[in-house]
Structures are given as structure tokens and as C-alpha cells.
Coordinates of N, CA and C in Angstrom, one line a residue:
M28 N 75.8 7.0 -166.6 CA 75.6 8.3 -167.3 C 75.8 8.1 -168.8
I29 N 74.9 8.8 -169.5 CA 74.9 8.7 -171.0 C 75.3 10.0 -171.6
L30 N 76.0 9.9 -172.7 CA 76.4 11.0 -173.5 C 75.7 10.9 -174.9
I31 N 75.0 12.0 -175.4 CA 74.4 12.0 -176.7 C 75.2 13.0 -177.6
I32 N 75.6 12.5 -178.8 CA 76.3 13.3 -179.7 C 75.4 13.5 -180.9
Y33 N 74.9 14.7 -181.2 CA 73.9 14.9 -182.2 C 74.3 16.1 -183.1
S34 N 73.7 16.1 -184.3 CA 73.8 17.3 -185.1 C 72.5 17.8 -185.6
G35 N 71.5 17.0 -185.4 CA 70.1 17.4 -185.8 C 69.3 17.6 -184.6
N36 N 68.5 18.7 -184.5 CA 67.7 19.1 -183.4 C 66.6 18.0 -183.1
K37 N 66.0 17.5 -184.2 CA 64.9 16.5 -184.1 C 65.5 15.3 -183.4
F38 N 66.7 14.8 -183.8 CA 67.3 13.7 -183.3 C 67.5 13.9 -181.8
Q39 N 68.1 15.0 -181.4 CA 68.4 15.3 -180.0 C 67.1 15.4 -179.2
Q40 N 66.0 15.9 -179.8 CA 64.7 16.0 -179.1 C 64.2 14.6 -178.8
N41 N 64.2 13.8 -179.9 CA 63.6 12.4 -179.7 C 64.4 11.6 -178.7
I42 N 65.7 11.7 -178.7 CA 66.5 10.9 -177.8 C 66.4 11.4 -176.4
S43 N 66.5 12.8 -176.2 CA 66.4 13.4 -174.9 C 65.0 13.1 -174.2
Q44 N 64.0 13.3 -175.0 CA 62.6 13.1 -174.4 C 62.5 11.6 -174.0
C45 N 63.0 10.7 -174.7 CA 62.9 9.3 -174.4 C 63.7 9.0 -173.2
L46 N 64.9 9.5 -173.1 CA 65.8 9.2 -171.9 C 65.2 9.9 -170.6
S47 N 64.7 11.1 -170.8 CA 64.1 11.8 -169.6 C 62.9 11.1 -169.1
K48 N 62.0 10.6 -170.0 CA 60.8 9.9 -169.7 C 61.1 8.8 -168.8
H49 N 62.2 8.1 -169.0 CA 62.5 6.9 -168.2 C 63.6 7.1 -167.2
S50 N 63.9 8.4 -166.9 CA 64.8 8.8 -165.8 C 66.2 8.4 -166.0
F51 N 66.6 8.3 -167.3 CA 68.1 8.0 -167.6 C 68.8 9.3 -167.5
L52 N 70.0 9.3 -167.0 CA 70.9 10.5 -166.8 C 71.7 10.7 -168.0
Y53 N 71.8 11.9 -168.5 CA 72.5 12.1 -169.8 C 73.1 13.6 -169.9
D54 N 74.1 13.7 -170.7 CA 74.5 15.0 -171.2 C 74.4 14.9 -172.7
A55 N 74.2 16.1 -173.4 CA 74.1 16.2 -174.8 C 74.9 17.2 -175.4
V56 N 75.7 16.9 -176.5 CA 76.5 17.9 -177.2 C 76.3 17.8 -178.7
S57 N 76.5 18.8 -179.4 CA 76.2 18.9 -180.8 C 77.4 18.6 -181.8
N58 N 78.5 18.2 -181.2 CA 79.7 18.0 -182.1 C 80.7 17.1 -181.4
F59 N 81.6 16.4 -182.1 CA 82.5 15.5 -181.6 C 83.6 16.2 -180.7
Q60 N 83.9 17.4 -181.1 CA 84.9 18.2 -180.3 C 84.4 18.4 -178.8
S61 N 83.2 18.8 -178.7 CA 82.6 19.0 -177.3 C 82.5 17.6 -176.6
A62 N 82.2 16.6 -177.4 CA 82.1 15.2 -176.8 C 83.5 14.8 -176.2
E63 N 84.5 15.1 -177.0 CA 85.9 14.7 -176.5 C 86.3 15.4 -175.2
S64 N 85.9 16.6 -175.1 CA 86.2 17.4 -173.8 C 85.5 16.7 -172.6
L65 N 84.2 16.4 -172.8 CA 83.5 15.7 -171.7 C 84.0 14.4 -171.4
L66 N 84.4 13.6 -172.4 CA 84.9 12.2 -172.2 C 86.2 12.2 -171.5
K67 N 87.0 13.3 -171.7 CA 88.2 13.4 -170.9 C 88.0 13.8 -169.5
A68 N 86.9 14.4 -169.2 CA 86.6 14.9 -167.8 C 85.9 13.8 -167.0
Q69 N 85.1 12.9 -167.6 CA 84.4 11.9 -166.8 C 84.1 10.7 -167.7
H70 N 83.7 9.6 -167.0 CA 83.4 8.4 -167.8 C 81.9 8.3 -168.0
Y71 N 81.6 8.0 -169.3 CA 80.2 7.7 -169.7 C 80.0 6.3 -170.0
S72 N 79.1 5.6 -169.3 CA 78.8 4.2 -169.5 C 78.4 4.0 -171.0
L73 N 77.6 4.9 -171.5 CA 77.0 4.7 -172.9 C 77.2 6.0 -173.6
V74 N 77.6 5.9 -174.9 CA 77.7 7.1 -175.8 C 76.7 6.8 -177.0
I75 N 75.8 7.7 -177.2 CA 74.8 7.5 -178.3 C 75.2 8.5 -179.4
V76 N 75.5 8.0 -180.6 CA 76.0 8.9 -181.7 C 74.9 8.9 -182.8
E77 N 74.6 10.1 -183.3 CA 73.7 10.2 -184.5 C 74.5 9.8 -185.7
S78 N 73.9 8.9 -186.5 CA 74.6 8.4 -187.7 C 74.0 9.0 -189.0
H79 N 74.8 9.4 -189.9 CA 74.3 10.0 -191.2 C 74.7 9.1 -192.4
G80 N 75.2 7.9 -192.1 CA 75.4 6.9 -193.2 C 76.4 7.3 -194.2
N81 N 77.5 8.0 -193.8 CA 78.6 8.4 -194.7 C 79.9 8.0 -194.1
I82 N 81.0 8.0 -194.9 CA 82.3 7.7 -194.5 C 82.8 8.6 -193.4
I83 N 82.6 9.9 -193.6 CA 83.1 10.8 -192.6 C 82.5 10.5 -191.2
C84 N 81.3 10.3 -191.2 CA 80.6 10.0 -189.9 C 81.2 8.7 -189.3
L85 N 81.3 7.7 -190.2 CA 81.9 6.4 -189.8 C 83.3 6.5 -189.2
N86 N 84.1 7.3 -189.8 CA 85.5 7.5 -189.3 C 85.5 8.2 -188.0
R87 N 84.6 9.2 -187.8 CA 84.5 9.9 -186.5 C 84.1 8.9 -185.4
I88 N 83.1 8.0 -185.7 CA 82.7 7.1 -184.8 C 83.8 6.1 -184.4
K89 N 84.6 5.7 -185.4 CA 85.7 4.8 -185.2 C 86.7 5.4 -184.2
G90 N 87.0 6.7 -184.4 CA 87.9 7.4 -183.5 C 87.3 7.5 -182.1
L91 N 86.0 7.7 -182.0 CA 85.4 7.7 -180.7 C 85.5 6.4 -180.0
V92 N 85.3 5.3 -180.7 CA 85.4 3.9 -180.2 C 86.8 3.6 -179.7
D93 N 87.8 4.0 -180.6 CA 89.2 3.7 -180.3 C 89.7 4.4 -179.1
T94 N 89.2 5.7 -178.8 CA 89.8 6.5 -177.7 C 89.0 6.3 -176.4
N95 N 87.9 5.5 -176.5 CA 87.0 5.3 -175.3 C 86.6 3.8 -175.2
P96 N 87.6 3.0 -175.0 CA 87.3 1.5 -175.0 C 86.4 1.1 -173.9
E97 N 86.3 1.8 -172.8 CA 85.5 1.4 -171.7 C 84.0 1.8 -171.8
S98 N 83.7 2.6 -172.8 CA 82.3 3.1 -173.0 C 81.6 2.3 -174.1
W99 N 80.4 2.0 -173.9 CA 79.5 1.3 -174.8 C 79.1 2.3 -175.8
V100 N 79.3 2.1 -177.1 CA 78.9 3.1 -178.2 C 77.8 2.5 -179.0
M101 N 76.7 3.3 -179.1 CA 75.6 3.0 -179.9 C 75.4 4.0 -181.0
A102 N 75.4 3.6 -182.3 CA 75.1 4.4 -183.4 C 73.6 4.3 -183.7
V103 N 72.9 5.5 -183.8 CA 71.5 5.5 -184.1 C 71.3 6.3 -185.4
E104 N 70.7 5.7 -186.4 CA 70.5 6.4 -187.7 C 69.6 7.6 -187.6
S105 N 70.0 8.7 -188.1 CA 69.2 9.9 -188.1 C 67.9 9.8 -188.9
D106 N 66.8 10.4 -188.4 CA 65.6 10.4 -189.2 C 65.7 11.2 -190.4
A107 N 66.5 12.3 -190.3 CA 66.7 13.2 -191.5 C 68.0 12.9 -192.2
M108 N 68.1 11.9 -193.0 CA 69.3 11.5 -193.7 C 69.6 12.6 -194.8
T109 N 70.9 12.9 -194.9 CA 71.3 14.0 -195.8 C 71.6 13.4 -197.2
D110 N 71.9 14.3 -198.2 CA 72.1 13.9 -199.5 C 73.4 13.1 -199.7
D111 N 74.3 13.3 -198.7 CA 75.6 12.6 -198.8 C 75.7 11.2 -198.2
V112 N 74.5 10.6 -198.2 CA 74.5 9.2 -197.7 C 75.3 8.3 -198.7
D113 N 76.2 7.5 -198.1 CA 77.1 6.7 -198.9 C 76.5 5.3 -199.0
E114 N 76.3 4.9 -200.2 CA 75.7 3.5 -200.4 C 76.6 2.4 -199.9
E115 N 77.9 2.7 -199.8 CA 78.8 1.6 -199.4 C 78.8 1.4 -197.9
V116 N 78.2 2.4 -197.1 CA 78.1 2.3 -195.7 C 76.8 1.6 -195.2
D117 N 76.9 0.4 -194.6 CA 75.8 -0.3 -194.1 C 76.0 -0.7 -192.7
E118 N 75.0 -1.4 -192.1 CA 75.1 -1.8 -190.7 C 76.4 -2.5 -190.3
A119 N 76.8 -3.4 -191.2 CA 78.0 -4.1 -190.9 C 79.2 -3.2 -190.8
N120 N 79.3 -2.1 -191.5 CA 80.4 -1.2 -191.4 C 80.5 -0.6 -190.0
Y121 N 79.4 -0.4 -189.4 CA 79.4 0.2 -188.0 C 80.0 -0.8 -187.0
Y122 N 79.5 -2.0 -187.1 CA 80.1 -3.1 -186.2 C 81.6 -3.3 -186.5
E123 N 82.0 -3.2 -187.8 CA 83.4 -3.4 -188.1 C 84.3 -2.3 -187.5
V124 N 83.8 -1.1 -187.3 CA 84.6 0.0 -186.7 C 84.5 -0.1 -185.2
G125 N 83.7 -1.0 -184.6 CA 83.7 -1.2 -183.2 C 82.5 -0.8 -182.4
V126 N 81.4 -0.3 -183.0 CA 80.3 0.1 -182.2 C 79.7 -1.2 -181.5
D127 N 79.1 -1.0 -180.4 CA 78.5 -2.1 -179.7 C 77.0 -2.3 -180.0
D128 N 76.4 -1.3 -180.6 CA 75.0 -1.5 -181.0 C 74.7 -0.5 -182.1
Y129 N 73.7 -0.8 -182.9 CA 73.3 0.0 -184.0 C 71.8 -0.1 -184.2
L130 N 71.1 1.1 -184.4 CA 69.7 1.1 -184.7 C 69.5 1.9 -186.0
S131 N 68.8 1.3 -186.9 CA 68.4 2.0 -188.1 C 67.2 2.8 -188.0
G132 N 66.9 3.8 -188.8 CA 65.7 4.6 -188.7 C 64.5 4.0 -189.4
P133 N 63.3 4.5 -189.2 CA 63.0 5.7 -188.4 C 63.1 5.3 -186.9
F134 N 63.2 6.3 -186.0 CA 63.4 6.1 -184.6 C 62.2 5.4 -184.0
D135 N 62.5 4.3 -183.3 CA 61.4 3.6 -182.6 C 61.7 3.7 -181.1
A136 N 60.9 4.5 -180.4 CA 61.1 4.7 -179.0 C 61.1 3.5 -178.1
R137 N 60.2 2.6 -178.4 CA 60.1 1.3 -177.6 C 61.4 0.5 -177.7
M138 N 61.8 0.3 -179.0 CA 63.1 -0.5 -179.2 C 64.3 0.2 -178.6
F139 N 64.4 1.5 -178.8 CA 65.5 2.3 -178.3 C 65.5 2.1 -176.7
T140 N 64.4 2.3 -176.1 CA 64.4 2.2 -174.6 C 64.8 0.8 -174.1
A141 N 64.3 -0.2 -174.8 CA 64.6 -1.6 -174.4 C 66.1 -1.8 -174.5
R142 N 66.7 -1.3 -175.6 CA 68.2 -1.5 -175.8 C 69.0 -0.8 -174.7
I143 N 68.6 0.5 -174.4 CA 69.2 1.3 -173.4 C 69.1 0.6 -172.0
R144 N 67.9 0.2 -171.7 CA 67.7 -0.4 -170.4 C 68.5 -1.7 -170.2
S145 N 68.6 -2.5 -171.3 CA 69.4 -3.7 -171.3 C 70.9 -3.4 -171.0
H146 N 71.4 -2.4 -171.6 CA 72.8 -2.0 -171.4 C 73.0 -1.5 -170.0
M147 N 72.1 -0.5 -169.6 CA 72.3 0.1 -168.3 C 72.2 -0.8 -167.1
R148 N 71.3 -1.8 -167.3 CA 71.1 -2.8 -166.3 C 72.4 -3.6 -166.0
R149 N 73.1 -3.9 -167.1 CA 74.4 -4.7 -167.0 C 75.5 -3.8 -166.4
S150 N 75.4 -2.5 -166.6 CA 76.5 -1.6 -166.2 C 76.1 -0.9 -164.9
M151 N 75.0 -1.3 -164.2 CA 74.5 -0.6 -163.1 C 75.7 -0.5 -162.0
P152 N 76.0 0.7 -161.5 CA 77.1 0.8 -160.6 C 76.9 0.0 -159.3
S153 N 78.0 -0.5 -158.8 CA 78.0 -1.2 -157.5 C 78.0 -0.2 -156.4
Q154 N 77.9 -0.6 -155.2 CA 77.9 0.3 -154.0 C 79.2 1.1 -154.0
A155 N 80.3 0.4 -154.4 CA 81.7 1.0 -154.3 C 81.7 2.2 -155.3
H156 N 81.0 2.1 -156.4 CA 81.1 3.2 -157.4 C 80.2 4.4 -157.0
L157 N 79.4 4.2 -156.0 CA 78.5 5.3 -155.5 C 79.1 6.0 -154.3
R158 N 80.3 5.7 -153.9 CA 81.0 6.4 -152.9 C 81.6 7.7 -153.4
P159 N 81.8 8.7 -152.6 CA 82.4 9.9 -153.1 C 83.7 9.6 -153.8
S160 N 83.9 10.3 -154.9 CA 85.1 10.1 -155.7 C 86.4 10.4 -154.9
Q161 N 87.4 9.6 -155.2 CA 88.7 9.7 -154.4 C 89.4 11.0 -154.9
G162 N 90.2 11.5 -154.0 CA 90.9 12.7 -154.4 C 90.5 13.9 -153.5
S163 N 90.2 15.0 -154.2 CA 89.9 16.2 -153.5 C 88.6 16.1 -152.7
E164 N 88.6 16.5 -151.4 CA 87.4 16.5 -150.6 C 86.4 17.6 -151.0
E165 N 86.9 18.5 -151.8 CA 86.2 19.7 -152.2 C 85.2 19.4 -153.3
R166 N 85.4 18.3 -154.0 CA 84.5 17.9 -155.1 C 84.0 16.5 -154.9
I167 N 82.7 16.3 -155.1 CA 82.0 15.0 -154.9 C 81.1 14.8 -156.1
E168 N 81.1 13.5 -156.6 CA 80.2 13.1 -157.6 C 79.5 11.8 -157.2
I169 N 78.2 11.9 -157.0 CA 77.4 10.7 -156.5 C 76.3 10.6 -157.5
G170 N 76.3 9.5 -158.3 CA 75.2 9.3 -159.2 C 75.0 10.6 -160.1
P171 N 73.8 11.1 -160.2 CA 73.6 12.3 -161.0 C 74.0 13.6 -160.3
L172 N 74.5 13.6 -159.1 CA 74.8 14.8 -158.4 C 76.3 15.1 -158.4
K173 N 76.6 16.4 -158.6 CA 78.0 16.8 -158.5 C 78.0 18.1 -157.6
I174 N 78.9 18.0 -156.6 CA 79.1 19.1 -155.7 C 80.5 19.6 -155.7
D175 N 80.7 20.9 -155.8 CA 82.0 21.6 -155.7 C 82.0 22.6 -154.7
Q176 N 82.6 22.3 -153.5 CA 82.6 23.3 -152.4 C 83.4 24.5 -152.7
R177 N 84.4 24.4 -153.6 CA 85.2 25.6 -154.0 C 84.3 26.8 -154.5
F178 N 83.3 26.4 -155.3 CA 82.4 27.4 -155.9 C 81.0 27.4 -155.3
H179 N 80.8 26.5 -154.3 CA 79.5 26.4 -153.7 C 78.5 26.1 -154.7
S180 N 78.8 25.1 -155.6 CA 77.9 24.8 -156.7 C 77.4 23.4 -156.6
V181 N 76.2 23.1 -157.1 CA 75.6 21.8 -157.2 C 75.0 21.6 -158.5
T182 N 75.2 20.5 -159.2 CA 74.4 20.2 -160.4 C 73.8 18.9 -160.3
L183 N 72.6 18.8 -160.9 CA 71.9 17.5 -160.9 C 71.6 17.2 -162.4
N184 N 72.2 16.0 -162.8 CA 72.1 15.7 -164.2 C 72.6 16.8 -165.2
G185 N 73.6 17.5 -164.7 CA 74.2 18.6 -165.6 C 73.5 19.9 -165.4
Q186 N 72.4 20.0 -164.7 CA 71.7 21.3 -164.5 C 72.0 21.9 -163.1
V187 N 72.2 23.2 -163.1 CA 72.6 23.9 -161.8 C 71.4 24.0 -160.9
L188 N 71.7 23.7 -159.6 CA 70.7 23.8 -158.5 C 71.1 25.1 -157.7
T189 N 70.1 25.9 -157.5 CA 70.3 27.1 -156.7 C 69.8 26.8 -155.2
L190 N 70.8 26.7 -154.3 CA 70.5 26.3 -153.0 C 70.9 27.4 -151.9
T191 N 70.2 27.4 -150.8 CA 70.6 28.2 -149.7 C 71.8 27.5 -149.1
A192 N 72.5 28.3 -148.2 CA 73.7 27.7 -147.5 C 73.3 26.4 -146.7
R193 N 72.2 26.4 -146.1 CA 71.8 25.3 -145.3 C 71.4 24.1 -146.2
E194 N 70.7 24.4 -147.2 CA 70.3 23.3 -148.2 C 71.6 22.7 -148.8
F195 N 72.6 23.6 -149.1 CA 73.8 23.1 -149.7 C 74.5 22.2 -148.7
A196 N 74.6 22.6 -147.4 CA 75.3 21.8 -146.4 C 74.6 20.5 -146.2
L197 N 73.3 20.5 -146.2 CA 72.5 19.3 -146.1 C 72.7 18.3 -147.2
L198 N 72.7 18.7 -148.4 CA 72.9 17.9 -149.6 C 74.3 17.4 -149.6
D199 N 75.3 18.2 -149.3 CA 76.7 17.9 -149.2 C 76.9 16.7 -148.2
Y200 N 76.2 16.8 -147.1 CA 76.4 15.8 -146.1 C 75.8 14.4 -146.6
F201 N 74.6 14.5 -147.2 CA 74.0 13.3 -147.8 C 75.0 12.7 -148.8
C202 N 75.5 13.5 -149.7 CA 76.4 13.0 -150.7 C 77.7 12.4 -150.2
R203 N 78.1 12.8 -149.0 CA 79.3 12.2 -148.5 C 79.0 10.9 -147.7
H204 N 77.7 10.6 -147.6 CA 77.3 9.4 -146.9 C 76.1 8.7 -147.7
P205 N 76.3 8.4 -149.0 CA 75.2 7.9 -149.8 C 74.6 6.6 -149.3
N206 N 73.3 6.6 -149.4 CA 72.5 5.4 -149.0 C 72.5 5.1 -147.5
Q207 N 73.1 5.9 -146.7 CA 73.1 5.8 -145.2 C 71.9 6.5 -144.7
V208 N 71.2 6.0 -143.7 CA 70.0 6.6 -143.1 C 70.5 7.4 -141.8
F209 N 69.9 8.6 -141.7 CA 70.3 9.5 -140.6 C 69.0 10.0 -140.0
S210 N 69.0 9.9 -138.6 CA 67.8 10.5 -137.9 C 67.8 12.0 -138.0
R211 N 66.7 12.6 -137.6 CA 66.6 14.0 -137.7 C 67.6 14.7 -136.6
N212 N 67.7 14.0 -135.5 CA 68.6 14.5 -134.5 C 70.1 14.5 -134.9
K213 N 70.4 13.4 -135.7 CA 71.8 13.2 -136.2 C 72.1 14.3 -137.2
L214 N 71.1 14.6 -138.1 CA 71.3 15.7 -139.1 C 71.4 17.0 -138.4
L215 N 70.6 17.3 -137.3 CA 70.7 18.5 -136.6 C 72.1 18.7 -136.0
S216 N 72.6 17.6 -135.5 CA 74.0 17.6 -134.9 C 75.1 17.9 -135.9
E217 N 75.0 17.2 -137.1 CA 76.1 17.2 -138.1 C 76.0 18.4 -139.0
V218 N 74.8 18.8 -139.4 CA 74.6 19.9 -140.4 C 74.4 21.2 -139.7
W219 N 73.5 21.2 -138.7 CA 73.2 22.5 -138.0 C 74.2 22.8 -136.9
G220 N 74.8 21.7 -136.3 CA 75.8 22.0 -135.2 C 75.2 22.0 -133.9
Y221 N 73.9 21.6 -133.7 CA 73.3 21.5 -132.4 C 72.4 20.3 -132.4
N222 N 72.0 19.8 -131.2 CA 71.2 18.6 -131.1 C 70.2 18.8 -129.9
H223 N 69.0 19.3 -130.3 CA 68.0 19.6 -129.2 C 66.7 19.0 -129.7
E224 N 66.1 18.2 -128.8 CA 64.8 17.7 -129.2 C 63.8 18.8 -129.3
G225 N 62.9 18.6 -130.3 CA 61.9 19.6 -130.5 C 62.2 20.5 -131.7
Y226 N 63.4 20.3 -132.3 CA 63.8 21.1 -133.5 C 63.7 20.2 -134.8
E227 N 63.2 19.0 -134.6 CA 63.1 18.1 -135.8 C 62.4 18.7 -137.0
H228 N 61.4 19.6 -136.7 CA 60.6 20.2 -137.7 C 61.5 21.0 -138.7
T229 N 62.6 21.5 -138.1 CA 63.6 22.3 -138.9 C 64.1 21.4 -140.1
V230 N 64.5 20.2 -139.7 CA 65.0 19.3 -140.7 C 63.9 18.9 -141.7
N231 N 62.7 18.7 -141.3 CA 61.6 18.4 -142.2 C 61.4 19.5 -143.2
T232 N 61.4 20.7 -142.7 CA 61.2 21.9 -143.6 C 62.3 22.0 -144.7
H233 N 63.5 21.8 -144.3 CA 64.6 21.9 -145.2 C 64.6 20.7 -146.2
I234 N 64.3 19.6 -145.7 CA 64.2 18.4 -146.6 C 63.2 18.6 -147.7
N235 N 62.0 19.2 -147.3 CA 60.9 19.4 -148.3 C 61.3 20.5 -149.3
R236 N 62.0 21.5 -148.8 CA 62.5 22.6 -149.8 C 63.5 22.0 -150.7
L237 N 64.4 21.2 -150.2 CA 65.4 20.6 -151.1 C 64.8 19.7 -152.1
R238 N 63.8 18.9 -151.7 CA 63.1 18.0 -152.7 C 62.4 18.8 -153.8
T239 N 61.8 19.9 -153.4 CA 61.1 20.7 -154.3 C 62.1 21.2 -155.4
K240 N 63.2 21.6 -155.0 CA 64.2 22.1 -155.9 C 64.8 21.0 -156.8
L241 N 65.0 19.8 -156.3 CA 65.4 18.7 -157.0 C 64.4 18.3 -158.1
D242 N 63.1 18.4 -157.7 CA 62.0 18.1 -158.6 C 61.9 19.0 -159.8
K243 N 62.4 20.3 -159.6 CA 62.2 21.3 -160.7 C 63.2 21.1 -161.8
I244 N 64.2 20.2 -161.6 CA 65.2 20.0 -162.7 C 64.5 19.2 -163.8
N245 N 64.4 19.8 -165.0 CA 63.6 19.1 -166.0 C 64.3 18.0 -166.8
S246 N 65.6 17.9 -166.6 CA 66.3 16.8 -167.4 C 66.3 15.5 -166.6
I247 N 65.6 15.4 -165.5 CA 65.6 14.2 -164.7 C 64.2 14.1 -164.1
E248 N 63.6 12.9 -164.1 CA 62.2 12.8 -163.6 C 62.2 12.4 -162.1
N249 N 61.4 13.1 -161.4 CA 61.2 12.9 -159.9 C 62.6 12.9 -159.2
G250 N 63.3 14.0 -159.4 CA 64.6 14.1 -158.8 C 64.5 14.2 -157.3
G251 N 63.4 14.7 -156.8 CA 63.2 14.8 -155.3 C 63.2 13.4 -154.6
Q252 N 62.9 12.4 -155.4 CA 62.9 11.0 -154.8 C 64.3 10.5 -154.4
L253 N 65.3 11.3 -154.8 CA 66.7 10.9 -154.4 C 66.8 11.0 -152.9
V254 N 66.1 12.0 -152.3 CA 66.1 12.1 -150.8 C 64.9 11.3 -150.3
E255 N 65.1 10.2 -149.7 CA 64.1 9.3 -149.3 C 63.8 9.3 -147.8
T256 N 62.5 9.3 -147.5 CA 62.1 9.2 -146.1 C 62.1 7.7 -145.7
V257 N 62.8 7.4 -144.6 CA 62.8 6.0 -144.0 C 61.9 6.2 -142.8
W258 N 60.7 5.7 -142.9 CA 59.7 5.9 -141.9 C 60.1 5.4 -140.5
G259 N 60.0 6.2 -139.5 CA 60.4 5.8 -138.1 C 61.8 6.0 -137.8
V260 N 62.6 6.4 -138.9 CA 64.1 6.5 -138.7 C 64.6 7.9 -139.0
G261 N 64.4 8.2 -140.3 CA 64.9 9.5 -140.8 C 65.0 9.6 -142.3
Y262 N 66.1 10.1 -142.8 CA 66.3 10.3 -144.2 C 67.6 9.7 -144.8
K263 N 67.6 9.5 -146.1 CA 68.8 9.1 -146.7 C 68.9 9.5 -148.2
L264 N 70.1 9.6 -148.8 CA 70.2 9.9 -150.2 C 70.2 8.5 -150.9
N265 N 69.1 8.1 -151.5 CA 68.9 6.8 -152.0 C 69.3 6.7 -153.4
V266 N 70.6 6.7 -153.7 CA 71.1 6.6 -155.1 C 70.9 5.3 -155.7
N267 N 71.2 4.2 -154.9 CA 71.0 2.9 -155.5 C 69.5 2.6 -155.9
G268 N 68.6 3.0 -154.9 CA 67.2 2.8 -155.2 C 66.7 3.6 -156.3
Y269 N 67.2 4.8 -156.5 CA 66.7 5.7 -157.5 C 67.1 5.2 -158.9
I270 N 68.3 4.7 -159.0 CA 68.8 4.2 -160.3 C 68.1 2.9 -160.7
A271 N 67.9 2.1 -159.6 CA 67.2 0.8 -159.9 C 65.8 1.1 -160.4
K272 N 65.1 2.0 -159.7 CA 63.7 2.3 -160.1 C 63.7 2.9 -161.6
A273 N 64.7 3.7 -161.9 CA 64.7 4.2 -163.3 C 64.9 3.1 -164.3
L274 N 65.6 2.1 -164.0 CA 65.8 1.0 -164.9 C 64.6 0.1 -165.2
I275 N 63.7 0.1 -164.2 CA 62.5 -0.8 -164.4 C 61.3 0.0 -164.6
A276 N 61.4 1.4 -164.7 CA 60.2 2.2 -164.9 C 59.6 2.0 -166.3

């Protein structure tokens, strides 16, 4: 998961469009205070910070690096540099305060994507990290999906999904067993509570509706592909395969 910290709309638009095009998962905030709240709530593999080339910005980035040692921090120079650019701040200063990567302007989408993909490939989660989070059974986080049974809510890449009760139950079951393949009869038994041959079309219909809703989330490309058909067997929530495909897209 990636976090973007920006102050300029053009910067946010450039970065977001580039990440979405290549199916990277991200959240975006417009200030460091909001970023701190999100970083306390969850881990971000990569934090992308808009840089304005001044001491104040440099100090904020240093604080970010110091308080989040497990996150890879990339400073990206803003296309719209302000009048308060400090001539004493250069590329070396950013590395001295602890950033892991730095890109100077103007924004180069190809270079940016290559650097992001290189990092995300190294930090690609193992199977263990894709299991439901430990602790409360009421909340699950699997890849870009978050489910909270207390509020009957689901988000994909930070955007809310509006699901029927059966669609929610189906997705919840998949998230509790990521990357496992289930036959239509097994899903009927576990999600619907009955197991009768001839009702497989019910599963097919709900899977198609669920995929359609996942596909409508505009912050992630081809979200419906998270639910994969395994021909001759059934369906699975293919988190590993989806993330791997995003990295090589």
C-alpha cells in the first residue's frame, strides 16, 4: 500500500493517475497531519512526499522518516516550485535526512513508475501477510480490501463498496480464505447455508454482480479480477495473482 502526501492538486493528479494506471494501491492526503493519522492506523510500504525544496519541507520529511522507519520514503520534486525555494537544499540534503529515494522535476511518468515498481517488487507481501489480520474477527484486511462486520462496510483501495447482504457475506468469506479455491457447491453450503445441485447458477449470478461492483471502483484498475474463476473447479480471491499482475503491467 502506498501513501501520497501532497499540497498541489497537479502533483496529486499526476501521481494518482500514474499509480492507478498501473494498478498500484494508494491513499492520498493533503497534509502531514492527516498522513500521521493514517500511518498510526496502518502500515504503508511506500510514502511519496511532494517536495518544495525548502528547509520547512525538509524538516517535515525528516520527522516522517524518523517516526516511520519501516516505510520506504520517496521525495518527489513538485512541478510548481514556490518562491520560497531554498538554494541550500539540494538532492543530498534529502538523502541526509533519511529518504530512500528522490526524484527531481519535471515529473517523468516512466521513471517514476519504474522506481515504484522496483520498490514494490522487493516489498511484495508473502502469503503470510495476506492472511486475515490477527485480533478481532469483526475486521479483516486483505490486500486492497477492508471489511468491518460491525458496520457492515467494505472498502476497496479506500473507496466504499455498496453491497447487498449476500454479496457482503460472499466477499467476507473469500477474504477469510484468501487464494483458496471453492467450488460452487461449497460456496452454497458456506455462504447460503444449503447445498443442492442445480443452484450453482445462483453463485454465478452473485459473483458476476460482485465483480461488476469491484470494477466500478475508479481508484483501482480491473478490481473485478480479484475474484478469479478457476475453470472446472470454482472461484477464489486471487490477491497474490492480482498484486503480481499489477507489478508487471
